mmCIF file of C-alpha atoms in Angstrom:
data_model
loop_
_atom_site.group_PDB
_atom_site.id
_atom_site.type_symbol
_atom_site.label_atom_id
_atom_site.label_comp_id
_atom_site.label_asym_id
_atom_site.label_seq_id
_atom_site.Cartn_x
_atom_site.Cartn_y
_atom_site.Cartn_z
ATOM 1 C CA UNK A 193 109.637 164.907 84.271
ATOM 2 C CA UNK A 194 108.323 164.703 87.990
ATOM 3 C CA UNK A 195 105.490 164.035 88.904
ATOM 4 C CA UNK A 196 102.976 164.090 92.352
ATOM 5 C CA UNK A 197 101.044 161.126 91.670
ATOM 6 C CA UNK A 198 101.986 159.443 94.879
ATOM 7 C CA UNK A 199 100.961 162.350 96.442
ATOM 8 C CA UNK A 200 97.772 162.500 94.901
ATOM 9 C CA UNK A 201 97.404 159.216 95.549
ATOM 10 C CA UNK A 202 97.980 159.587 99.422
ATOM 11 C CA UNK A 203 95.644 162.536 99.497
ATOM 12 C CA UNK A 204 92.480 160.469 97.903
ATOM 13 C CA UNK A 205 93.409 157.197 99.811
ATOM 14 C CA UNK A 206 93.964 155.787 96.848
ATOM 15 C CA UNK A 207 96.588 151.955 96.544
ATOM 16 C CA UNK A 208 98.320 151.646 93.093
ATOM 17 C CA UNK A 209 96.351 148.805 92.349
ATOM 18 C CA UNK A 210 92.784 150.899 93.041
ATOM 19 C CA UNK A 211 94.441 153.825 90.612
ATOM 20 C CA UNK A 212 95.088 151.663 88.393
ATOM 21 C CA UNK A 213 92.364 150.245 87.755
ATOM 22 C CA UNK A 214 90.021 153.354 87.734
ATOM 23 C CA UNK A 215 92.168 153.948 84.397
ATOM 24 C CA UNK A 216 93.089 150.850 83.194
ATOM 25 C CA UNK A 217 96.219 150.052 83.304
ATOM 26 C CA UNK A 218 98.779 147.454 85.284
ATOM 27 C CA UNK A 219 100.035 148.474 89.357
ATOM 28 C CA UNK A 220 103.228 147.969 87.697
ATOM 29 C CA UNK A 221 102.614 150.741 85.549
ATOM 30 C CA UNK A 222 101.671 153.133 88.653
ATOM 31 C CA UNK A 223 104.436 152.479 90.376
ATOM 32 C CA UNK A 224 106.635 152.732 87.123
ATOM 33 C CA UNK A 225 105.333 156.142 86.742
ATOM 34 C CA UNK A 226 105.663 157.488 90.351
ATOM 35 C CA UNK A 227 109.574 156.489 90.269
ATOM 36 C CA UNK A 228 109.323 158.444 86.851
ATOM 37 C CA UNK A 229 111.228 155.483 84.835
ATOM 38 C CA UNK A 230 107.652 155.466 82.448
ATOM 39 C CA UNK A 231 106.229 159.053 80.602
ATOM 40 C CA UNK A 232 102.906 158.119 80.852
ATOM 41 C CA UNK A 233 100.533 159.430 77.107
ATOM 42 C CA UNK A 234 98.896 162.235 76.918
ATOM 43 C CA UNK A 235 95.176 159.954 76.963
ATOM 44 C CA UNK A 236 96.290 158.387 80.510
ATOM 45 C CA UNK A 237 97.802 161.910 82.029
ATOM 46 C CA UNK A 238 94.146 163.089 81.210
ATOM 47 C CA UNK A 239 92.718 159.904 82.869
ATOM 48 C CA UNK A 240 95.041 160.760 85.897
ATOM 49 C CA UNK A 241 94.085 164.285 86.135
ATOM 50 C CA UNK A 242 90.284 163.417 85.891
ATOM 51 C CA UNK A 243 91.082 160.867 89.052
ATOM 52 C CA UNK A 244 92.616 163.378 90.728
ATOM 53 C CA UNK A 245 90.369 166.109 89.547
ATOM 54 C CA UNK A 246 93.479 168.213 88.938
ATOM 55 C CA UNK A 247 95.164 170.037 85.443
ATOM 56 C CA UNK A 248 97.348 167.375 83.656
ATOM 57 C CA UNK A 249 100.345 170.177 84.829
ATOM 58 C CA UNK A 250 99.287 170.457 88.810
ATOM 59 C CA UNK A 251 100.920 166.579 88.445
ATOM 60 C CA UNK A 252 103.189 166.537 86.245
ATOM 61 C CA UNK A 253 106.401 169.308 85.765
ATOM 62 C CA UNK A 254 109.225 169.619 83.310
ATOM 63 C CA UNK A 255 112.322 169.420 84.641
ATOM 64 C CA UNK A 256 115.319 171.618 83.230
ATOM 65 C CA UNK A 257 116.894 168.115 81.713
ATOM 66 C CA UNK A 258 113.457 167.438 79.881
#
């Protein structure tokens, strides 16, 4: 899965440690998540698309592999 969350992040001047706190969680697991090594649930890919104010799959895509 891939993901535009650094993107998103870049557009609303957002750090990894202000994203993650707006939905509680570690920087480590923002940063985890933008180098795709975590799947994030389907509760915090809600929080994240609330953030963002963007569908859940305007961030994140399937990839053929997936």
């Amino acid at each position: 899965m891939k993901n535009t969350l650094k993107v998103q992040r870049a557009i609303h001047n957002l750090t990894q440690e202000e994203l993650a706190k707006k939905i509680g969680v570690s920087r480590q697991t923002i940063n985890a998540m933008e180098l795709s090594k975590y799947v994030p649930s389907t509760v915090l890919a809600l929080k994240l698309a609330r953030v963002f104010d963007q569908k859940v799959e305007d961030i994140f895509t399937l990839e053929e592999d997936d």
